[in-house]
Structures are given as C-alpha cells and as structure tokens.
CSV table of C-alpha atoms in Angstrom, one decimal:
chain,number,residue,atom,x,y,z
A,4,UNK,CA,184.6,103.2,55.9
A,5,UNK,CA,184.5,101.5,59.2
A,6,UNK,CA,183.4,103.5,62.3
A,7,UNK,CA,186.2,104.0,64.8
A,8,UNK,CA,185.5,106.0,67.9
A,9,UNK,CA,189.2,106.3,68.8
A,10,UNK,CA,189.9,107.7,65.3
A,11,UNK,CA,187.0,110.2,65.8
A,12,UNK,CA,188.4,111.4,69.2
A,13,UNK,CA,191.9,111.8,67.7
A,14,UNK,CA,190.4,113.8,64.8
A,15,UNK,CA,188.6,116.1,67.2
A,16,UNK,CA,191.8,116.7,69.1
A,17,UNK,CA,193.6,117.5,65.9
A,18,UNK,CA,191.0,120.0,64.7
A,19,UNK,CA,190.0,121.7,68.0
A,20,UNK,CA,190.5,125.3,68.8
A,21,UNK,CA,193.9,126.0,70.3
A,22,UNK,CA,195.4,122.8,69.0
A,23,UNK,CA,198.6,124.6,68.1
A,24,UNK,CA,199.0,126.3,71.5
A,25,UNK,CA,202.1,125.0,73.1
A,26,UNK,CA,202.6,127.4,75.9
A,27,UNK,CA,199.9,127.0,78.6
A,28,UNK,CA,197.8,125.3,76.1
A,29,UNK,CA,195.5,123.5,78.5
A,30,UNK,CA,195.0,126.7,80.6
A,31,UNK,CA,194.3,128.8,77.6
A,32,UNK,CA,191.8,126.3,76.2
A,33,UNK,CA,190.0,126.1,79.6
A,34,UNK,CA,189.7,129.9,79.7
A,35,UNK,CA,188.3,129.9,76.1
A,36,UNK,CA,185.6,127.4,77.2
A,37,UNK,CA,184.7,129.5,80.2
A,38,UNK,CA,184.5,132.6,78.1
A,39,UNK,CA,182.1,130.9,75.6
A,40,UNK,CA,180.0,129.5,78.4
A,41,UNK,CA,179.7,132.9,80.0
A,42,UNK,CA,178.2,134.5,76.9
A,43,UNK,CA,174.5,133.6,77.8
A,44,UNK,CA,175.1,134.9,81.3
A,45,UNK,CA,176.5,138.2,80.0
A,46,UNK,CA,173.5,138.5,77.7
A,47,UNK,CA,171.1,138.0,80.6
A,48,UNK,CA,173.1,140.5,82.7
A,49,UNK,CA,172.9,143.0,79.9
A,50,UNK,CA,169.1,142.6,79.8
A,51,UNK,CA,168.9,142.9,83.6
A,52,UNK,CA,170.9,146.1,83.5
A,53,UNK,CA,169.1,147.7,80.6
A,54,UNK,CA,165.5,146.8,81.6
A,55,UNK,CA,165.7,146.7,85.4
A,56,UNK,CA,168.6,148.9,86.7
A,57,UNK,CA,169.2,151.7,84.1
A,58,UNK,CA,165.6,153.1,84.1
A,59,UNK,CA,165.6,153.3,87.9
A,60,UNK,CA,169.0,155.0,87.9
A,61,UNK,CA,167.7,157.7,85.5
A,62,UNK,CA,164.6,158.1,87.7
A,63,UNK,CA,166.6,158.4,90.9
A,64,UNK,CA,168.9,161.0,89.4
A,65,UNK,CA,166.0,163.4,89.3
A,66,UNK,CA,165.0,163.1,93.0
A,67,UNK,CA,165.6,165.8,95.6
A,68,UNK,CA,164.7,166.2,99.2
A,69,UNK,CA,161.8,168.6,99.9
A,70,UNK,CA,159.6,170.0,102.6
A,71,UNK,CA,155.8,170.3,102.3
A,72,UNK,CA,153.5,172.2,104.7
A,73,UNK,CA,150.6,170.0,105.8
A,74,UNK,CA,148.8,172.2,108.3
A,75,UNK,CA,149.0,175.8,109.3
A,76,UNK,CA,149.3,176.8,113.0
A,77,UNK,CA,146.0,176.5,114.9
A,78,UNK,CA,146.9,179.7,116.7
A,79,UNK,CA,148.3,182.4,114.4
A,80,UNK,CA,150.6,183.4,117.3
A,81,UNK,CA,152.4,180.1,116.8
A,82,UNK,CA,153.4,180.8,113.2
A,83,UNK,CA,157.0,181.2,114.2
A,84,UNK,CA,157.2,177.5,115.2
A,85,UNK,CA,157.4,174.6,112.7
A,86,UNK,CA,156.9,171.0,113.6
A,87,UNK,CA,158.9,168.8,111.1
A,88,UNK,CA,157.8,165.2,110.7
A,89,UNK,CA,160.3,162.6,109.6
A,90,UNK,CA,159.4,158.9,108.8
A,91,UNK,CA,161.4,155.8,109.3
A,92,UNK,CA,163.0,152.8,107.5
A,93,UNK,CA,161.5,152.0,104.1
A,94,UNK,CA,159.5,155.2,103.9
A,95,UNK,CA,160.2,158.1,101.7
A,96,UNK,CA,157.6,160.8,102.3
A,97,UNK,CA,156.3,161.9,105.7
A,98,UNK,CA,153.2,163.7,104.3
A,99,UNK,CA,150.7,160.9,104.8
A,100,UNK,CA,151.9,160.4,108.4
A,101,UNK,CA,151.9,164.1,109.2
A,102,UNK,CA,148.4,164.4,107.7
A,103,UNK,CA,147.0,161.9,110.3
A,104,UNK,CA,148.4,164.1,113.2
A,105,UNK,CA,146.5,167.4,113.1
A,106,UNK,CA,147.1,167.8,116.8
A,107,UNK,CA,150.7,168.8,115.9
A,108,UNK,CA,149.2,172.1,114.7
A,109,UNK,CA,148.7,173.1,118.3
A,110,UNK,CA,152.4,173.7,118.4
A,111,UNK,CA,152.7,175.6,115.1
A,112,UNK,CA,153.1,174.9,111.3
A,113,UNK,CA,153.3,171.2,110.4
A,114,UNK,CA,155.8,170.3,107.8
A,115,UNK,CA,156.7,166.9,106.3
A,116,UNK,CA,160.1,166.0,104.8
A,117,UNK,CA,160.3,163.9,101.6
A,118,UNK,CA,163.8,162.3,101.5
A,119,UNK,CA,166.1,162.2,98.6
A,120,UNK,CA,165.5,158.6,97.2
A,121,UNK,CA,169.2,158.4,96.3
A,122,UNK,CA,170.3,158.4,99.9
A,123,UNK,CA,170.1,160.0,103.3
A,124,UNK,CA,172.2,162.9,104.6
A,125,UNK,CA,171.1,164.5,107.8
A,126,UNK,CA,173.2,167.6,107.2
A,127,UNK,CA,171.3,168.2,103.9
A,128,UNK,CA,168.0,167.8,105.7
A,129,UNK,CA,168.9,170.2,108.5
A,130,UNK,CA,170.1,172.8,106.0
A,131,UNK,CA,166.9,172.3,104.0
A,132,UNK,CA,164.8,172.9,107.2
A,133,UNK,CA,167.0,175.9,108.2
A,134,UNK,CA,166.5,177.6,104.7
A,135,UNK,CA,162.8,176.9,104.7
A,136,UNK,CA,162.4,178.3,108.2
A,137,UNK,CA,164.4,181.4,107.4
A,138,UNK,CA,162.3,182.0,104.2
A,139,UNK,CA,159.0,182.0,106.1
A,140,UNK,CA,160.0,183.6,109.4
A,141,UNK,CA,160.1,180.5,111.6
A,142,UNK,CA,162.5,180.7,114.5
A,143,UNK,CA,161.6,177.7,116.6
A,144,UNK,CA,161.8,174.1,115.3
A,145,UNK,CA,160.3,170.9,116.8
A,146,UNK,CA,161.3,167.7,115.2
A,147,UNK,CA,159.2,164.5,115.2
A,148,UNK,CA,160.8,161.3,114.2
A,149,UNK,CA,159.0,158.0,113.7
A,150,UNK,CA,161.1,154.8,114.3
A,151,UNK,CA,164.4,155.4,112.5
A,152,UNK,CA,163.2,158.9,111.6
A,153,UNK,CA,164.0,159.7,115.3
A,154,UNK,CA,167.7,159.0,114.6
A,155,UNK,CA,167.5,161.4,111.7
A,156,UNK,CA,165.6,163.9,113.9
A,157,UNK,CA,168.3,163.8,116.6
A,158,UNK,CA,171.1,164.4,114.2
A,159,UNK,CA,169.2,167.2,112.4
A,160,UNK,CA,168.3,168.7,115.8
A,161,UNK,CA,172.0,168.9,116.8
A,162,UNK,CA,172.9,170.6,113.5
A,163,UNK,CA,170.2,173.2,113.9
A,164,UNK,CA,170.9,173.6,117.7
A,165,UNK,CA,174.6,174.2,117.2
A,166,UNK,CA,175.0,175.6,113.7
A,167,UNK,CA,172.0,177.8,113.1
A,168,UNK,CA,170.2,180.8,114.7
A,169,UNK,CA,167.1,178.7,115.2
A,170,UNK,CA,166.0,177.3,118.5
A,171,UNK,CA,165.0,173.7,118.9
A,172,UNK,CA,161.9,173.5,121.1
A,173,UNK,CA,161.7,169.7,121.2
A,174,UNK,CA,162.5,166.4,119.7
A,175,UNK,CA,159.7,163.8,119.7
A,176,UNK,CA,160.9,160.2,119.3
A,177,UNK,CA,158.3,157.7,118.3
A,178,UNK,CA,159.5,154.1,119.1
A,179,UNK,CA,163.0,155.1,118.0
A,180,UNK,CA,166.0,152.7,118.3
A,181,UNK,CA,168.7,154.6,120.0
A,182,UNK,CA,171.3,152.2,118.7
A,183,UNK,CA,171.4,148.9,116.7
A,184,UNK,CA,171.0,146.8,119.9
A,185,UNK,CA,167.5,148.3,120.3
A,186,UNK,CA,166.4,146.8,117.0
A,187,UNK,CA,164.9,143.3,117.5
A,188,UNK,CA,166.9,140.4,116.1
A,189,UNK,CA,164.5,139.5,113.3
A,190,UNK,CA,164.4,143.0,111.9
A,191,UNK,CA,168.1,143.5,112.5
A,192,UNK,CA,168.9,140.3,110.5
A,193,UNK,CA,166.6,141.4,107.6
A,194,UNK,CA,168.5,144.7,107.4
A,195,UNK,CA,171.9,143.0,107.5
A,196,UNK,CA,170.8,140.6,104.7
A,197,UNK,CA,169.8,143.5,102.5
A,198,UNK,CA,173.2,145.1,103.1
A,199,UNK,CA,174.9,141.9,102.0
A,200,UNK,CA,172.8,141.6,98.8
A,201,UNK,CA,173.5,145.2,97.9
A,202,UNK,CA,177.2,144.8,98.7
A,203,UNK,CA,177.9,142.1,96.1
A,204,UNK,CA,175.2,142.2,93.5
A,205,UNK,CA,175.8,144.9,90.8
A,206,UNK,CA,172.8,147.2,90.4
A,207,UNK,CA,171.1,146.0,93.6
A,208,UNK,CA,170.6,149.5,94.8
A,209,UNK,CA,168.3,150.2,91.9
A,210,UNK,CA,167.0,146.7,91.0
A,211,UNK,CA,163.3,146.3,91.1
A,212,UNK,CA,163.4,142.5,90.6
A,213,UNK,CA,165.7,142.2,93.7
A,214,UNK,CA,163.3,144.4,95.6
A,215,UNK,CA,160.4,142.1,94.6
A,216,UNK,CA,162.3,139.0,95.9
A,217,UNK,CA,163.2,140.7,99.2
A,218,UNK,CA,159.7,142.0,99.8
A,219,UNK,CA,158.1,138.6,99.0
A,220,UNK,CA,160.5,136.9,101.3
A,221,UNK,CA,159.5,139.3,104.1
A,222,UNK,CA,155.8,138.3,103.5
A,223,UNK,CA,156.4,134.6,103.2
A,224,UNK,CA,154.6,133.8,106.5
A,225,UNK,CA,151.4,134.9,104.7
A,226,UNK,CA,151.6,132.3,102.0
A,227,UNK,CA,154.0,129.6,103.0
A,228,UNK,CA,152.3,127.0,105.2
A,229,UNK,CA,154.8,125.1,107.4
A,230,UNK,CA,152.3,123.9,110.0
A,231,UNK,CA,149.6,121.8,108.4
A,232,UNK,CA,151.9,119.1,107.1
A,233,UNK,CA,155.4,117.9,107.2
A,234,UNK,CA,156.1,119.3,103.7
A,235,UNK,CA,155.8,123.1,103.5
A,236,UNK,CA,153.5,124.3,100.6
A,237,UNK,CA,152.5,127.6,99.1
A,238,UNK,CA,149.0,129.0,99.4
A,239,UNK,CA,148.8,130.4,95.8
A,240,UNK,CA,145.9,132.7,96.4
A,241,UNK,CA,147.7,134.4,99.3
A,242,UNK,CA,150.9,134.5,97.3
A,243,UNK,CA,149.2,136.3,94.5
A,244,UNK,CA,147.7,138.8,96.9
A,245,UNK,CA,151.2,139.4,98.5
A,246,UNK,CA,152.7,139.8,95.0
A,247,UNK,CA,150.1,142.3,94.0
A,248,UNK,CA,150.7,144.3,97.1
A,249,UNK,CA,154.5,144.3,96.5
A,250,UNK,CA,154.1,145.4,92.9
A,251,UNK,CA,151.6,148.1,93.7
A,252,UNK,CA,153.2,149.6,96.9
A,253,UNK,CA,156.9,148.8,96.5
A,254,UNK,CA,157.9,148.2,92.9
A,255,UNK,CA,155.7,150.2,90.5
A,256,UNK,CA,154.9,153.0,93.0
A,257,UNK,CA,157.0,156.0,91.9
A,258,UNK,CA,157.0,157.2,95.6
A,259,UNK,CA,158.4,153.9,97.0
A,260,UNK,CA,161.8,154.0,98.7
A,261,UNK,CA,164.6,152.6,96.6
A,262,UNK,CA,166.9,149.8,97.8
A,263,UNK,CA,169.8,152.2,98.0
A,264,UNK,CA,167.8,154.6,100.1
A,265,UNK,CA,166.8,151.8,102.5
A,266,UNK,CA,170.4,150.8,102.7
A,267,UNK,CA,171.4,154.3,103.7
A,268,UNK,CA,168.6,154.4,106.3
A,269,UNK,CA,169.8,151.2,107.8
A,270,UNK,CA,173.4,152.4,107.8
A,271,UNK,CA,172.2,155.5,109.7
A,272,UNK,CA,170.9,153.2,112.5
A,273,UNK,CA,174.1,151.2,112.4
A,274,UNK,CA,176.3,154.3,112.7
A,275,UNK,CA,173.8,156.1,114.9
A,276,UNK,CA,175.3,158.8,117.1
A,277,UNK,CA,172.0,159.2,118.9
A,278,UNK,CA,173.6,159.1,122.4
A,279,UNK,CA,176.1,161.8,121.4
A,280,UNK,CA,173.3,163.8,119.9
A,281,UNK,CA,171.4,163.6,123.2
A,282,UNK,CA,174.5,164.8,125.1
A,283,UNK,CA,175.0,167.7,122.7
A,284,UNK,CA,171.3,168.7,123.0
A,285,UNK,CA,171.5,168.8,126.8
A,286,UNK,CA,174.1,171.6,126.9
A,287,UNK,CA,173.1,175.3,126.4
A,288,UNK,CA,174.5,176.8,123.2
A,289,UNK,CA,174.6,180.6,122.7
A,290,UNK,CA,171.9,181.0,125.4
A,291,UNK,CA,169.5,178.6,123.7
A,292,UNK,CA,167.3,176.5,126.0
A,293,UNK,CA,167.9,172.7,125.8
A,294,UNK,CA,165.0,171.1,123.9
A,295,UNK,CA,162.5,168.8,125.4
A,296,UNK,CA,162.9,165.1,124.6
A,297,UNK,CA,159.7,163.2,124.4
A,298,UNK,CA,159.6,159.4,123.8
A,299,UNK,CA,156.4,157.9,122.5
A,300,UNK,CA,156.0,154.2,123.0
A,301,UNK,CA,153.3,151.5,123.4
A,302,UNK,CA,152.3,150.8,127.0
A,303,UNK,CA,153.2,147.1,126.5
A,304,UNK,CA,156.8,146.9,125.2
A,305,UNK,CA,156.1,143.6,123.5
A,306,UNK,CA,153.5,145.3,121.2
A,307,UNK,CA,156.4,146.8,119.3
A,308,UNK,CA,157.8,143.9,117.3
A,309,UNK,CA,160.5,145.9,115.6
A,310,UNK,CA,162.2,147.9,118.4
A,311,UNK,CA,162.9,147.0,122.0
A,312,UNK,CA,161.3,150.2,123.4
A,313,UNK,CA,162.1,149.2,127.0
A,314,UNK,CA,165.8,149.2,126.1
A,315,UNK,CA,165.5,152.5,124.3
A,316,UNK,CA,163.7,154.0,127.3
A,317,UNK,CA,166.4,152.9,129.7
A,318,UNK,CA,169.1,154.4,127.6
A,319,UNK,CA,167.2,157.6,127.1
A,320,UNK,CA,166.6,157.9,130.8
A,321,UNK,CA,170.3,157.4,131.6
A,322,UNK,CA,171.2,160.3,129.2
A,323,UNK,CA,168.3,162.7,129.5
A,324,UNK,CA,166.1,161.6,132.4
A,325,UNK,CA,166.1,162.2,136.1
A,326,UNK,CA,165.0,165.3,138.1
A,327,UNK,CA,167.5,167.5,136.2
A,328,UNK,CA,166.8,165.9,132.8
A,329,UNK,CA,164.5,167.0,130.0
A,330,UNK,CA,162.8,163.6,129.1
A,331,UNK,CA,159.2,162.7,129.2
A,332,UNK,CA,158.0,159.2,128.3
A,333,UNK,CA,154.5,158.8,127.0
A,334,UNK,CA,153.0,155.3,127.1
A,335,UNK,CA,150.1,154.8,124.8
A,336,UNK,CA,147.8,151.7,125.1
A,337,UNK,CA,146.7,150.0,121.9
A,338,UNK,CA,149.6,151.1,119.7
A,339,UNK,CA,152.4,149.1,118.0
A,340,UNK,CA,155.6,150.1,116.3
A,341,UNK,CA,155.4,153.8,115.3
A,342,UNK,CA,152.0,153.4,113.8
A,343,UNK,CA,150.2,156.8,113.9
A,344,UNK,CA,148.4,156.1,110.7
A,345,UNK,CA,146.8,153.0,112.3
A,346,UNK,CA,146.2,154.5,115.7
A,347,UNK,CA,145.6,158.2,114.9
A,348,UNK,CA,143.2,158.9,117.8
A,349,UNK,CA,145.6,157.6,120.4
A,350,UNK,CA,148.5,159.5,118.9
A,351,UNK,CA,146.6,162.8,118.6
A,352,UNK,CA,145.4,162.4,122.2
A,353,UNK,CA,148.9,161.9,123.4
A,354,UNK,CA,150.1,164.9,121.5
A,355,UNK,CA,147.4,167.2,122.8
A,356,UNK,CA,147.6,166.1,126.5
A,357,UNK,CA,151.3,165.3,126.9
A,358,UNK,CA,153.6,166.4,124.0
A,359,UNK,CA,152.2,170.0,123.5
A,360,UNK,CA,152.3,171.0,127.2
A,361,UNK,CA,155.8,169.4,127.5
A,362,UNK,CA,157.2,171.3,124.5
A,363,UNK,CA,155.5,174.6,125.4
A,364,UNK,CA,156.7,174.4,129.0
A,365,UNK,CA,160.2,173.5,127.9
A,366,UNK,CA,160.5,176.9,126.3
A,367,UNK,CA,160.1,178.7,129.6
A,368,UNK,CA,161.8,175.9,131.6
A,369,UNK,CA,158.6,175.6,133.7
A,370,UNK,CA,158.1,172.0,132.8
A,371,UNK,CA,160.6,170.8,135.4
A,372,UNK,CA,158.3,171.8,138.2
A,373,UNK,CA,155.3,169.9,136.7
A,374,UNK,CA,156.9,166.8,135.3
A,375,UNK,CA,157.1,164.9,138.6
A,376,UNK,CA,160.0,163.0,140.1
A,377,UNK,CA,160.3,160.2,137.6
A,378,UNK,CA,159.5,161.1,134.0
A,379,UNK,CA,159.7,157.5,132.9
A,380,UNK,CA,156.6,156.6,134.8
A,381,UNK,CA,154.4,159.4,133.7
A,382,UNK,CA,152.4,160.1,130.5
A,383,UNK,CA,149.9,157.3,130.0
A,384,UNK,CA,147.1,158.5,127.8
A,385,UNK,CA,143.6,157.3,127.0
A,386,UNK,CA,141.6,157.8,123.9
A,387,UNK,CA,139.7,161.1,123.6
C-alpha cells in the first residue's frame, strides 16, 4: 500500500474524539484537549496540597496564644505590676527577647506573649492579658512592643485601658512604625509582595515551599554576585549556607511564624490605628492615669534600615509630646532596628536609667516636672 500523508490526516480526522460533535464541535474539542493537558498539573497540585499544605494546616489548627512568665519582680512590692513583651513581624514568641531584658523586672513581673500562629487578634491578646492578670492579682500593666509589636501593644493597651479594671502604667515602643509610611520602601515592598502571593496562590498561607522561596529571595544579596562581572552568578557555598539557615530557622522550626500569621501581622501595620490608640490613651478613663509613652530608637535614624524612626518620632511628638504630653524618646547609640537580643547591654541600660523612672513617675504624675521642656531631645544613654 502506498504511503499518503493526506490520507493519513483524513483518517485521523475521521477517528478523532468528538468527530461526531456538530454543535460547538471545535470548542468542545478544544476544551477536551485543555482538560487532558491539565491532568499532570492537577496531579502536581494534589501532591503540593497533600505533602506541603495539609500537614501545616493540621499543625496550625492546634496553636493557641499564650503567656509565659520570664522573670519575677525584683522587688516583691512590684508583684502587682506585669510587663508584657510583644515581638514584631515574622516572630511568634517573645520569650527569647524578654529573657534578654532582665532590667524589665525593676518594674514588676516580666511576661512574654506567644502569638496564635493562625493569625493576630489584638482583642484576643488583651483579653488573655486581662485574664492572666486577674488570676495572679496583677492590677497594673506595662506593655512593651518591638517593631510591629508596638502596634499590637498600642491596640491592646487601649482595650485594657478602656474595657478592663486594670491600669496601664506605660507603653514602650521599640522602633515601632506608627503607620505604613514609617516602613522603609524596601521592607514595605517585600510585605506587599507577600500579600500578593498569598492572595492568589491556594495554600500559600501554609505552604513551606513558598516560604522557602520567599526567604531565599530575601537573602539573595548574600549569594547572588552582581558586581564582579557583567553576568550575575551564584556563590553556591553562600547559597547553601542561606538555604540551611532558612530550613533550620524558618521552615522546619516548629516555632517559626507561618505565612498566614506574617500576612496578618503586615495587615495590622497597614490597618494600624496607632494614632487613634494614642489619642484614646491620652484621655482619663474612670479616673485612670494616662499611661507613659516611651519610644526607643537608635541615636542615628539611618541605623534602622526597616523603619523610619525619625518619621515615627515626629508623629508621636505631634500626638503625645510637648510640655503637656506623656512622651519620652530614648536614643540609644549602637543599636539598629528593634534588636535587644543583639544589643542587650544598651537596652537594659536604657530601661534602667530612662524607662523605669519614666513609668514609675507616670503613676504619680510626677514625671512632668522632671522630663524637661522637650521630651524628644532627652534620653540618650551610654553602656553600663
């Protein structure tokens, strides 16, 4: 039999699937091809969901917010005061940070908050603090928030100040962005990129593989060489080191913050009502004394590469500063962005010499006579 390519094509047309479809035949055949082509993708997605997403969903379903006591009060007379430490974006548990700040025990008990890894709700946190305080006989709360933790501290402070019988002795803000404009552009863009990923990719809130990609991208300056030649290349030894760090600290670590939790933290900054919180905390409620507001920052604003602390300071002074305000700014040399674990001596010195006297004096309203005419220019500290 002679070979005839035209006859072969005609035979294929005669025997193909959907050859008898007369109504929308071409469209139906196109949809059939797309469906068949998508089978490998659906298989891959099923593996992704079963292996990567579902186990993390089950783990997160068992997480709950909690409070741990890190230090008892240095003076037993201060047992009715609790200092509550709250960490910032990407962090889950404040215990390691609070443990590096024993000077906080000069104010009273030192508590750390471990967030719920499924998401962030400041009302839940304030209720948790209120219940714990009631159970152990604490009547005065001082909140300490590092970076974005300061936004949480302000919201929780307002809840406690207005809706509980507890007094709020002070709110300490460590390099806190008072609104999204205070976050430097590079960090703001990284957060917005994460929100976009999570918005359109199913399972992104739990996906460990996506977390690996995002974390490696954030560390690319360590292993992608764009300077030595016209063609960027990868330093594989540095890339392996970065990958090991990501897997150890961010992916396989059961205490690492989930993508969904980081998303809720960033949304807290985006929707921050910090300025409204400050206004609410400046008014007396049921005879309670307005809490002291303390802003910790590096002496050199450029040393904080995440938050524009000069901008935050200006906004804080407009709301809570001046001769009738309750703000003190503490400038610390040699610190960076909310890094008490890396600069513990400087932070503890600042707490002992500036924060403790400010918060103690606020309770008796005596601090106004000793704070000086311009709180924004006071409070530089030196190492002990």
